[in-house]
């Protein structure tokens, strides 16, 4: 190989050296530099998304704390009278959520478990806020799973009435 190189004319050796340098530059550029730059840009975009999510979560946390501080002690029966199950049944119907309720189960005299499927998240939250404010029913436990459709969720709730929510 060395003898072949030495037998080449100077002009050919310079041309081959320039081609080898260009090839080495292309390998470094496309093999290392460009992928690193793409990763850097993708990471910057991810960071911006995560910061936006963090800001939203901090705002939601502050709002949740403010709402938690506004809870009051309510009696064990609703202002209209009746059991927790009757109150839940009546208010879900008023909130147009009756079709999403798959099961309601009593748990003692002041608690109930509720399963909702493929319901509107916004409508459910509005119903829960109204239920807490007007009926004195608090959410003891909640699990919400988002569905593929925007704003549609499955939820499992444990509701309680008659306890201090402070």
Coordinates of C-alpha atoms in Angstrom, one line a residue:
X1 CA 0.0 0.0 0.0
X2 CA 2.8 2.4 0.9
X3 CA 4.6 1.6 -2.4
X4 CA 1.4 2.3 -4.3
X5 CA 1.1 5.7 -2.5
X6 CA 4.6 6.7 -3.2
X7 CA 4.3 5.8 -6.9
X8 CA 1.3 8.1 -7.3
X9 CA 2.0 11.6 -8.8
X10 CA 2.0 14.5 -6.4
X11 CA -1.2 15.9 -7.8
X12 CA -3.1 12.6 -7.2
X13 CA -1.7 12.3 -3.7
X14 CA -3.0 15.8 -2.9
X15 CA -6.4 15.0 -4.4
X16 CA -6.7 11.8 -2.4
X17 CA -5.6 13.6 0.8
X18 CA -8.2 16.2 0.3
X19 CA -10.9 13.6 -0.4
X20 CA -9.8 11.7 2.7
X21 CA -10.1 14.9 4.8
X22 CA -13.5 15.7 3.3
X23 CA -14.6 12.2 4.1
X24 CA -13.3 12.4 7.7
X25 CA -15.1 15.7 8.1
X26 CA -18.3 14.3 6.8
X27 CA -18.1 11.3 9.1
X28 CA -17.5 13.5 12.1
X29 CA -20.2 16.0 11.1
X30 CA -23.0 13.5 10.2
X31 CA -21.9 10.8 12.7
X32 CA -21.4 12.9 15.8
X33 CA -22.0 16.7 15.6
X34 CA -25.4 16.7 13.9
X35 CA -27.0 14.0 16.1
X36 CA -25.7 15.8 19.2
X37 CA -27.2 19.1 18.0
X38 CA -30.6 17.4 17.3
X39 CA -30.6 15.8 20.7
X40 CA -29.7 19.1 22.3
X41 CA -32.7 20.8 20.5
X42 CA -35.1 18.0 21.4
X43 CA -34.0 18.2 25.1
X44 CA -34.6 22.0 25.1
X45 CA -38.1 21.5 23.7
X46 CA -38.7 18.8 26.3
X47 CA -37.5 21.1 29.1
X48 CA -39.8 23.8 28.0
X49 CA -42.8 21.3 28.0
X50 CA -41.8 20.1 31.4
X51 CA -41.5 23.6 32.8
X52 CA -45.0 24.5 31.4
X53 CA -46.4 21.4 33.1
X54 CA -44.7 22.2 36.3
X55 CA -46.1 25.8 36.3
X56 CA -49.5 24.4 35.6
X57 CA -49.2 21.9 38.4
X58 CA -48.0 24.5 40.9
X59 CA -51.0 26.7 40.0
X60 CA -53.4 23.8 40.3
X61 CA -51.8 22.9 43.7
X62 CA -52.3 26.4 44.9
X63 CA -55.9 26.3 43.8
X64 CA -56.5 23.0 45.4
X65 CA -55.0 24.2 48.7
X66 CA -57.3 27.3 48.5
X67 CA -60.3 25.1 47.9
X68 CA -59.3 22.7 50.7
X69 CA -59.1 25.7 53.1
X70 CA -62.6 26.7 52.2
X71 CA -64.3 23.5 53.4
X72 CA -66.9 23.6 56.1
X73 CA -68.6 21.2 58.5
X74 CA -71.9 20.0 57.1
X75 CA -74.6 17.9 58.6
X76 CA -75.0 14.2 57.9
X77 CA -78.1 14.8 55.8
X78 CA -78.5 17.2 52.9
X79 CA -80.5 20.4 53.2
X80 CA -83.3 18.7 51.3
X81 CA -83.0 15.7 53.6
X82 CA -82.4 12.1 52.5
X83 CA -79.5 9.7 52.4
X84 CA -76.2 10.2 50.7
X85 CA -77.1 7.7 48.0
X86 CA -80.3 9.6 47.2
X87 CA -78.4 12.9 47.1
X88 CA -75.8 11.5 44.8
X89 CA -78.4 9.9 42.5
X90 CA -80.4 13.1 42.3
X91 CA -77.4 15.4 41.7
X92 CA -75.8 13.1 39.0
X93 CA -79.1 13.3 37.2
X94 CA -79.2 17.1 37.5
X95 CA -75.6 17.3 36.2
X96 CA -76.4 15.0 33.2
X97 CA -73.9 12.4 34.4
X98 CA -76.5 9.6 35.1
X99 CA -75.4 7.6 32.0
X100 CA -71.8 7.6 33.1
X101 CA -72.5 6.2 36.6
X102 CA -72.1 2.4 36.4
X103 CA -72.3 1.6 40.1
X104 CA -73.1 3.2 43.4
X105 CA -72.3 1.3 46.6
X106 CA -73.1 2.4 50.1
X107 CA -70.2 2.2 52.7
X108 CA -71.8 2.8 56.0
X109 CA -74.3 5.5 56.6
X110 CA -72.3 8.5 55.5
X111 CA -70.1 7.1 52.7
X112 CA -70.6 5.8 49.2
X113 CA -68.4 4.5 46.4
X114 CA -69.2 5.5 42.9
X115 CA -67.9 4.2 39.5
X116 CA -68.1 6.5 36.5
X117 CA -67.1 5.5 33.0
X118 CA -66.5 7.6 29.9
X119 CA -67.8 10.8 31.4
X120 CA -66.9 14.4 30.8
X121 CA -64.1 15.5 33.2
X122 CA -65.3 19.1 33.3
X123 CA -68.9 18.1 34.0
X124 CA -67.7 15.7 36.7
X125 CA -65.6 18.4 38.4
X126 CA -68.4 20.9 38.3
X127 CA -70.8 18.3 39.8
X128 CA -68.3 17.5 42.6
X129 CA -67.8 21.1 43.5
X130 CA -71.5 21.7 43.6
X131 CA -72.0 18.5 45.6
X132 CA -69.4 19.7 48.2
X133 CA -70.7 23.3 48.4
X134 CA -74.5 22.7 48.4
X135 CA -74.8 19.2 50.0
X136 CA -71.8 19.0 52.3
X137 CA -70.4 15.9 50.5
X138 CA -66.7 15.6 50.4
X139 CA -64.4 13.5 48.3
X140 CA -62.6 11.1 50.6
X141 CA -60.8 9.3 47.7
X142 CA -60.7 9.7 44.0
X143 CA -59.0 8.0 41.1
X144 CA -59.4 9.4 37.6
X145 CA -58.1 7.8 34.4
X146 CA -58.1 9.8 31.2
X147 CA -59.5 8.1 28.1
X148 CA -58.4 8.5 24.5
X149 CA -61.0 11.1 23.8
X150 CA -60.2 14.6 25.0
X151 CA -62.0 15.4 28.3
X152 CA -63.4 11.9 28.8
X153 CA -62.5 10.0 31.9
X154 CA -63.2 6.9 34.0
X155 CA -63.4 7.7 37.8
X156 CA -63.7 5.9 41.1
X157 CA -64.8 8.0 44.0
X158 CA -65.4 7.6 47.7
X159 CA -67.8 10.3 48.9
X160 CA -68.5 11.2 52.5
X161 CA -71.0 13.4 54.2
X162 CA -71.2 14.7 57.8
X163 CA -67.5 15.0 58.7
X164 CA -65.4 18.1 59.1
X165 CA -63.3 18.7 56.0
X166 CA -60.8 21.2 57.4

